[in-house]
CSV table of N, CA, C and O in Angstrom, one decimal:
chain,number,residue,atom,x,y,z
A,1,MET,N,-0.5,-14.3,15.4
A,1,MET,CA,0.8,-13.8,15.6
A,1,MET,C,1.2,-12.8,14.5
A,1,MET,O,0.6,-12.9,13.4
A,2,PHE,N,2.1,-12.0,14.7
A,2,PHE,CA,2.6,-11.0,13.7
A,2,PHE,C,3.5,-11.7,12.7
A,2,PHE,O,4.2,-12.6,12.9
A,3,GLU,N,3.4,-11.1,11.4
A,3,GLU,CA,4.2,-11.6,10.3
A,3,GLU,C,5.0,-10.4,9.8
A,3,GLU,O,4.3,-9.4,9.4
A,4,VAL,N,6.3,-10.4,9.8
A,4,VAL,CA,7.1,-9.3,9.4
A,4,VAL,C,7.6,-9.6,8.0
A,4,VAL,O,8.1,-10.7,7.7
A,5,ASN,N,7.4,-8.6,7.1
A,5,ASN,CA,7.8,-8.7,5.7
A,5,ASN,C,8.7,-7.6,5.3
A,5,ASN,O,8.6,-6.5,5.8
A,6,GLU,N,9.6,-7.9,4.4
A,6,GLU,CA,10.5,-6.8,3.9
A,6,GLU,C,10.6,-7.0,2.4
A,6,GLU,O,10.7,-8.1,1.9
A,7,TYR,N,10.5,-5.9,1.6
A,7,TYR,CA,10.5,-5.9,0.2
A,7,TYR,C,11.5,-4.8,-0.4
A,7,TYR,O,11.8,-3.9,0.3
A,8,PHE,N,11.8,-5.0,-1.6
A,8,PHE,CA,12.6,-4.0,-2.3
A,8,PHE,C,13.9,-3.6,-1.6
A,8,PHE,O,14.2,-2.5,-1.3
A,9,GLY,N,14.6,-4.7,-1.2
A,9,GLY,CA,15.9,-4.5,-0.5
A,9,GLY,C,15.8,-3.8,0.8
A,9,GLY,O,16.7,-3.1,1.3
A,10,GLY,N,14.6,-3.9,1.5
A,10,GLY,CA,14.4,-3.3,2.8
A,10,GLY,C,13.8,-1.9,2.8
A,10,GLY,O,13.6,-1.3,3.8
A,11,ASN,N,13.5,-1.4,1.6
A,11,ASN,CA,12.9,-0.1,1.4
A,11,ASN,C,11.4,-0.1,1.8
A,11,ASN,O,10.9,1.0,2.0
A,12,VAL,N,10.8,-1.2,1.8
A,12,VAL,CA,9.4,-1.3,2.2
A,12,VAL,C,9.3,-2.5,3.3
A,12,VAL,O,9.8,-3.6,3.0
A,13,LYS,N,8.8,-2.1,4.4
A,13,LYS,CA,8.6,-3.1,5.5
A,13,LYS,C,7.2,-3.1,6.0
A,13,LYS,O,6.6,-2.0,6.1
A,14,SER,N,6.7,-4.3,6.4
A,14,SER,CA,5.3,-4.3,6.9
A,14,SER,C,5.2,-5.4,8.0
A,14,SER,O,6.0,-6.3,8.0
A,15,ILE,N,4.2,-5.2,8.8
A,15,ILE,CA,3.9,-6.2,9.9
A,15,ILE,C,2.4,-6.6,9.6
A,15,ILE,O,1.5,-5.7,9.7
A,16,GLY,N,2.2,-7.8,9.4
A,16,GLY,CA,0.9,-8.4,9.2
A,16,GLY,C,0.2,-8.8,10.5
A,16,GLY,O,0.9,-9.3,11.4
A,17,PHE,N,-1.1,-8.6,10.6
A,17,PHE,CA,-1.8,-8.9,11.8
A,17,PHE,C,-3.3,-9.2,11.5
A,17,PHE,O,-3.7,-8.9,10.3
A,18,LYS,N,-4.0,-9.7,12.4
A,18,LYS,CA,-5.5,-10.0,12.1
A,18,LYS,C,-6.3,-9.0,12.9
A,18,LYS,O,-6.1,-8.7,14.1
A,19,THR,N,-7.3,-8.4,12.2
A,19,THR,CA,-8.3,-7.5,12.8
A,19,THR,C,-9.6,-8.3,12.9
A,19,THR,O,-9.8,-9.4,12.4
A,20,SER,N,-10.6,-7.7,13.6
A,20,SER,CA,-11.9,-8.3,13.7
A,20,SER,C,-12.6,-8.4,12.3
A,20,SER,O,-13.5,-9.2,12.1
A,21,GLU,N,-12.1,-7.6,11.3
A,21,GLU,CA,-12.7,-7.6,10.0
A,21,GLU,C,-11.8,-8.3,9.0
A,21,GLU,O,-12.2,-8.4,7.8
A,22,GLY,N,-10.7,-8.9,9.4
A,22,GLY,CA,-9.9,-9.7,8.5
A,22,GLY,C,-8.4,-9.3,8.6
A,22,GLY,O,-8.0,-8.5,9.5
A,23,PRO,N,-7.6,-9.8,7.7
A,23,PRO,CA,-6.1,-9.5,7.8
A,23,PRO,C,-5.8,-8.1,7.4
A,23,PRO,O,-6.5,-7.4,6.7
A,24,ALA,N,-4.7,-7.6,7.9
A,24,ALA,CA,-4.2,-6.2,7.7
A,24,ALA,C,-2.7,-6.2,7.8
A,24,ALA,O,-2.1,-7.1,8.3
A,25,THR,N,-2.1,-5.1,7.2
A,25,THR,CA,-0.7,-4.9,7.4
A,25,THR,C,-0.5,-3.4,7.8
A,25,THR,O,-1.3,-2.6,7.3
A,26,VAL,N,0.5,-3.1,8.6
A,26,VAL,CA,0.9,-1.7,8.7
A,26,VAL,C,2.4,-1.7,8.3
A,26,VAL,O,3.1,-2.7,8.4
A,27,GLY,N,2.7,-0.6,7.6
A,27,GLY,CA,4.1,-0.6,7.0
A,27,GLY,C,4.6,0.8,6.8
A,27,GLY,O,3.9,1.8,7.0
A,28,VAL,N,5.9,0.8,6.4
A,28,VAL,CA,6.6,2.0,6.0
A,28,VAL,C,7.3,1.8,4.7
A,28,VAL,O,7.6,0.7,4.3
A,29,MET,N,7.4,3.0,4.0
A,29,MET,CA,8.1,3.0,2.7
A,29,MET,C,9.1,4.1,2.7
A,29,MET,O,8.8,5.2,3.1
A,30,ALA,N,10.3,3.7,2.2
A,30,ALA,CA,11.4,4.7,2.0
A,30,ALA,C,11.2,5.4,0.6
A,30,ALA,O,10.4,4.8,-0.2
A,31,PRO,N,11.8,6.5,0.4
A,31,PRO,CA,11.6,7.1,-0.9
A,31,PRO,C,12.1,6.2,-2.0
A,31,PRO,O,13.0,5.4,-1.9
A,32,GLY,N,11.3,6.2,-3.1
A,32,GLY,CA,11.5,5.3,-4.3
A,32,GLY,C,10.3,5.1,-5.1
A,32,GLY,O,9.3,5.7,-4.8
A,33,GLU,N,10.4,4.2,-6.1
A,33,GLU,CA,9.3,3.8,-6.9
A,33,GLU,C,9.1,2.3,-6.8
A,33,GLU,O,10.1,1.6,-6.9
A,34,TYR,N,7.9,1.9,-6.7
A,34,TYR,CA,7.6,0.4,-6.4
A,34,TYR,C,6.4,0.0,-7.2
A,34,TYR,O,5.5,0.8,-7.5
A,35,GLU,N,6.4,-1.3,-7.5
A,35,GLU,CA,5.2,-1.9,-8.1
A,35,GLU,C,4.8,-3.1,-7.3
A,35,GLU,O,5.6,-3.9,-6.9
A,36,PHE,N,3.5,-3.1,-6.9
A,36,PHE,CA,2.9,-4.1,-6.1
A,36,PHE,C,1.9,-4.9,-6.8
A,36,PHE,O,1.2,-4.4,-7.7
A,37,GLY,N,1.7,-6.1,-6.5
A,37,GLY,CA,0.6,-7.0,-7.0
A,37,GLY,C,-0.4,-7.4,-5.9
A,37,GLY,O,0.0,-7.5,-4.7
A,38,THR,N,-1.6,-7.6,-6.2
A,38,THR,CA,-2.6,-7.9,-5.2
A,38,THR,C,-3.1,-9.4,-5.5
A,38,THR,O,-3.2,-9.8,-6.6
A,39,THR,N,-3.5,-10.0,-4.4
A,39,THR,CA,-4.2,-11.3,-4.6
A,39,THR,C,-5.6,-11.2,-4.0
A,39,THR,O,-6.5,-12.0,-4.3
A,40,ARG,N,-5.8,-10.2,-3.2
A,40,ARG,CA,-7.2,-9.9,-2.6
A,40,ARG,C,-7.4,-8.4,-2.8
A,40,ARG,O,-6.5,-7.6,-3.1
A,41,LYS,N,-8.7,-8.0,-2.6
A,41,LYS,CA,-9.0,-6.6,-2.6
A,41,LYS,C,-8.3,-5.9,-1.5
A,41,LYS,O,-8.2,-6.4,-0.4
A,42,GLU,N,-7.6,-4.8,-1.8
A,42,GLU,CA,-6.9,-4.0,-0.8
A,42,GLU,C,-7.4,-2.6,-0.6
A,42,GLU,O,-7.7,-1.9,-1.6
A,43,LEU,N,-7.5,-2.2,0.6
A,43,LEU,CA,-7.9,-0.8,1.0
A,43,LEU,C,-6.7,-0.3,1.7
A,43,LEU,O,-6.4,-0.7,2.8
A,44,MET,N,-6.0,0.6,1.1
A,44,MET,CA,-4.7,1.2,1.6
A,44,MET,C,-5.0,2.6,2.1
A,44,MET,O,-5.4,3.4,1.3
A,45,THR,N,-4.7,2.9,3.3
A,45,THR,CA,-4.8,4.2,3.9
A,45,THR,C,-3.4,4.8,4.3
A,45,THR,O,-2.7,4.1,5.0
A,46,VAL,N,-3.1,5.9,3.8
A,46,VAL,CA,-1.9,6.6,4.2
A,46,VAL,C,-2.0,7.1,5.6
A,46,VAL,O,-3.0,7.8,6.0
A,47,THR,N,-1.0,6.8,6.5
A,47,THR,CA,-1.1,7.2,7.9
A,47,THR,C,-0.1,8.4,8.2
A,47,THR,O,-0.2,9.1,9.1
A,48,SER,N,1.0,8.5,7.3
A,48,SER,CA,1.9,9.6,7.4
A,48,SER,C,2.6,9.8,6.0
A,48,SER,O,2.7,8.8,5.3
A,49,GLY,N,3.0,11.0,5.7
A,49,GLY,CA,3.6,11.3,4.5
A,49,GLY,C,2.6,11.3,3.3
A,49,GLY,O,1.4,11.6,3.5
A,50,LYS,N,3.1,10.9,2.1
A,50,LYS,CA,2.2,10.8,1.0
A,50,LYS,C,2.6,9.7,0.0
A,50,LYS,O,3.8,9.4,0.0
A,51,LEU,N,1.7,9.1,-0.7
A,51,LEU,CA,2.0,8.2,-1.7
A,51,LEU,C,1.4,8.7,-3.0
A,51,LEU,O,0.2,9.1,-3.0
A,52,THR,N,2.1,8.6,-4.1
A,52,THR,CA,1.6,9.0,-5.4
A,52,THR,C,1.4,7.7,-6.1
A,52,THR,O,2.4,6.9,-6.3
A,53,VAL,N,0.2,7.4,-6.5
A,53,VAL,CA,-0.2,6.1,-7.0
A,53,VAL,C,-0.8,6.1,-8.4
A,53,VAL,O,-1.6,7.0,-8.8
A,54,LYS,N,-0.4,5.1,-9.2
A,54,LYS,CA,-1.0,4.8,-10.5
A,54,LYS,C,-1.8,3.5,-10.4
A,54,LYS,O,-1.2,2.4,-10.3
A,55,LEU,N,-3.1,3.7,-10.3
A,55,LEU,CA,-4.0,2.5,-10.2
A,55,LEU,C,-4.1,1.8,-11.5
A,55,LEU,O,-3.9,2.4,-12.6
A,56,PRO,N,-4.5,0.5,-11.5
A,56,PRO,CA,-4.5,-0.3,-12.8
A,56,PRO,C,-5.4,0.3,-13.9
A,56,PRO,O,-5.0,0.3,-15.0
A,57,ALA,N,-6.5,0.9,-13.6
A,57,ALA,CA,-7.4,1.4,-14.6
A,57,ALA,C,-7.1,2.9,-15.0
A,57,ALA,O,-7.8,3.4,-15.9
A,58,ASN,N,-6.1,3.5,-14.4
A,58,ASN,CA,-5.8,4.9,-14.7
A,58,ASN,C,-4.5,5.1,-15.4
A,58,ASN,O,-3.5,4.3,-15.1
A,59,GLN,N,-4.4,6.1,-16.2
A,59,GLN,CA,-3.2,6.5,-16.8
A,59,GLN,C,-2.5,7.6,-16.0
A,59,GLN,O,-1.4,7.9,-16.2
A,60,GLU,N,-3.3,8.2,-15.2
A,60,GLU,CA,-2.8,9.4,-14.4
A,60,GLU,C,-2.3,8.9,-13.0
A,60,GLU,O,-2.9,7.9,-12.4
A,61,TRP,N,-1.4,9.6,-12.5
A,61,TRP,CA,-0.9,9.4,-11.1
A,61,TRP,C,-1.8,10.2,-10.2
A,61,TRP,O,-2.1,11.4,-10.5
A,62,THR,N,-2.1,9.7,-9.0
A,62,THR,CA,-3.0,10.4,-8.0
A,62,THR,C,-2.2,10.4,-6.7
A,62,THR,O,-1.7,9.4,-6.2
A,63,GLU,N,-2.2,11.6,-6.0
A,63,GLU,CA,-1.5,11.7,-4.7
A,63,GLU,C,-2.5,11.4,-3.6
A,63,GLU,O,-3.6,12.0,-3.6
A,64,PHE,N,-2.0,10.6,-2.6
A,64,PHE,CA,-2.8,10.3,-1.5
A,64,PHE,C,-2.0,10.7,-0.2
A,64,PHE,O,-0.9,10.3,-0.1
A,65,SER,N,-2.6,11.6,0.6
A,65,SER,CA,-1.9,12.1,1.8
A,65,SER,C,-2.6,11.4,3.0
A,65,SER,O,-3.5,10.6,3.0
A,66,ARG,N,-2.1,11.9,4.2
A,66,ARG,CA,-2.6,11.3,5.5
A,66,ARG,C,-4.1,11.2,5.6
A,66,ARG,O,-4.8,12.1,5.2
A,67,ASN,N,-4.5,10.0,6.0
A,67,ASN,CA,-5.9,9.7,6.2
A,67,ASN,C,-6.7,9.5,4.9
A,67,ASN,O,-7.9,9.4,4.9
A,68,GLU,N,-6.0,9.5,3.7
A,68,GLU,CA,-6.7,9.2,2.5
A,68,GLU,C,-6.5,7.8,2.1
A,68,GLU,O,-5.5,7.2,2.3
A,69,THR,N,-7.5,7.2,1.5
A,69,THR,CA,-7.6,5.7,1.2
A,69,THR,C,-7.8,5.5,-0.3
A,69,THR,O,-8.5,6.2,-1.0
A,70,PHE,N,-7.1,4.5,-0.9
A,70,PHE,CA,-7.4,4.0,-2.2
A,70,PHE,C,-7.6,2.5,-2.2
A,70,PHE,O,-7.3,1.8,-1.2
A,71,GLU,N,-8.3,2.0,-3.2
A,71,GLU,CA,-8.7,0.7,-3.3
A,71,GLU,C,-8.2,0.0,-4.6
A,71,GLU,O,-8.1,0.6,-5.6
A,72,VAL,N,-7.7,-1.2,-4.4
A,72,VAL,CA,-7.2,-2.0,-5.6
A,72,VAL,C,-7.9,-3.3,-5.6
A,72,VAL,O,-7.9,-4.0,-4.5
A,73,ASP,N,-8.4,-3.7,-6.7
A,73,ASP,CA,-9.1,-5.0,-6.9
A,73,ASP,C,-8.1,-6.2,-6.8
A,73,ASP,O,-6.9,-6.0,-7.0
A,74,PRO,N,-8.6,-7.4,-6.6
A,74,PRO,CA,-7.7,-8.5,-6.6
A,74,PRO,C,-7.0,-8.8,-8.0
A,74,PRO,O,-7.6,-8.4,-9.0
A,75,ASN,N,-5.9,-9.4,-7.9
A,75,ASN,CA,-5.1,-9.8,-9.1
A,75,ASN,C,-4.8,-8.6,-10.1
A,75,ASN,O,-4.9,-8.7,-11.3
A,76,GLN,N,-4.4,-7.5,-9.5
A,76,GLN,CA,-4.0,-6.3,-10.2
A,76,GLN,C,-2.6,-5.9,-9.8
A,76,GLN,O,-2.1,-6.3,-8.7
A,77,LYS,N,-2.0,-5.0,-10.6
A,77,LYS,CA,-0.7,-4.4,-10.2
A,77,LYS,C,-0.9,-2.9,-10.1
A,77,LYS,O,-1.7,-2.4,-10.9
A,78,PHE,N,-0.3,-2.3,-9.2
A,78,PHE,CA,-0.3,-0.8,-9.1
A,78,PHE,C,1.1,-0.3,-8.8
A,78,PHE,O,1.9,-1.0,-8.2
A,79,GLN,N,1.3,0.9,-9.2
A,79,GLN,CA,2.6,1.6,-9.0
A,79,GLN,C,2.5,2.7,-7.9
A,79,GLN,O,1.5,3.3,-7.8
A,80,VAL,N,3.6,2.8,-7.2
A,80,VAL,CA,3.7,3.8,-6.1
A,80,VAL,C,5.0,4.6,-6.2
A,80,VAL,O,6.0,4.0,-6.3
A,81,LYS,N,4.9,5.9,-6.1
A,81,LYS,CA,6.1,6.7,-5.9
A,81,LYS,C,6.0,7.3,-4.5
A,81,LYS,O,5.0,7.8,-4.1
A,82,VAL,N,7.2,7.3,-3.9
A,82,VAL,CA,7.3,7.9,-2.5
A,82,VAL,C,8.4,8.9,-2.5
A,82,VAL,O,9.6,8.6,-2.8
A,83,ASP,N,8.1,10.1,-2.1
A,83,ASP,CA,9.1,11.2,-2.1
A,83,ASP,C,9.9,11.3,-0.7
A,83,ASP,O,11.0,11.7,-0.7
A,84,GLY,N,9.2,10.9,0.4
A,84,GLY,CA,9.7,11.0,1.7
A,84,GLY,C,9.2,9.8,2.5
A,84,GLY,O,8.1,9.2,2.1
A,85,GLU,N,9.8,9.4,3.5
A,85,GLU,CA,9.4,8.3,4.3
A,85,GLU,C,7.9,8.4,4.6
A,85,GLU,O,7.4,9.5,5.1
A,86,SER,N,7.1,7.3,4.4
A,86,SER,CA,5.7,7.4,4.6
A,86,SER,C,5.2,6.1,5.2
A,86,SER,O,5.9,5.0,5.1
A,87,SER,N,4.0,6.1,5.8
A,87,SER,CA,3.5,4.9,6.4
A,87,SER,C,2.1,4.7,6.0
A,87,SER,O,1.4,5.6,5.5
A,88,TYR,N,1.6,3.5,6.2
A,88,TYR,CA,0.2,3.1,5.7
A,88,TYR,C,-0.3,2.0,6.6
A,88,TYR,O,0.4,1.3,7.3
A,89,ILE,N,-1.6,1.7,6.4
A,89,ILE,CA,-2.3,0.5,6.9
A,89,ILE,C,-3.1,0.0,5.7
A,89,ILE,O,-3.7,0.8,4.9
A,90,CYS,N,-3.0,-1.3,5.5
A,90,CYS,CA,-3.7,-1.9,4.4
A,90,CYS,C,-4.6,-3.0,4.9
A,90,CYS,O,-4.2,-3.9,5.7
A,91,LEU,N,-5.9,-3.0,4.6
A,91,LEU,CA,-6.9,-4.0,4.9
A,91,LEU,C,-7.2,-4.8,3.7
A,91,LEU,O,-7.3,-4.3,2.6
A,92,TYR,N,-7.2,-6.1,3.9
A,92,TYR,CA,-7.4,-7.1,2.9
A,92,TYR,C,-8.8,-7.7,3.0
A,92,TYR,O,-9.3,-8.1,4.0
A,93,ARG,N,-9.6,-7.7,1.9
A,93,ARG,CA,-11.0,-8.2,1.9
A,93,ARG,C,-11.1,-9.3,0.9
A,93,ARG,O,-11.2,-9.4,-0.1
């Protein structure tokens, strides 16, 4: 069944579901700056808009646009800046 989540006062919302390859979420982010933590390896693909991301091992911010994917290892924190409403799909491994 679906699991609906809301974070950062409703500025980030996601729906969790199961794929043949494992759990996943699809979600949306309103403009803002956010910090997320991982418990599993995450593969996040931008589906609309853009996300500017600071990954754990980097000091630089990297921009990811539609159909671009970034990866975050388990037990890490990463930061995201969002300039306009954006969407994503995240696969957990």
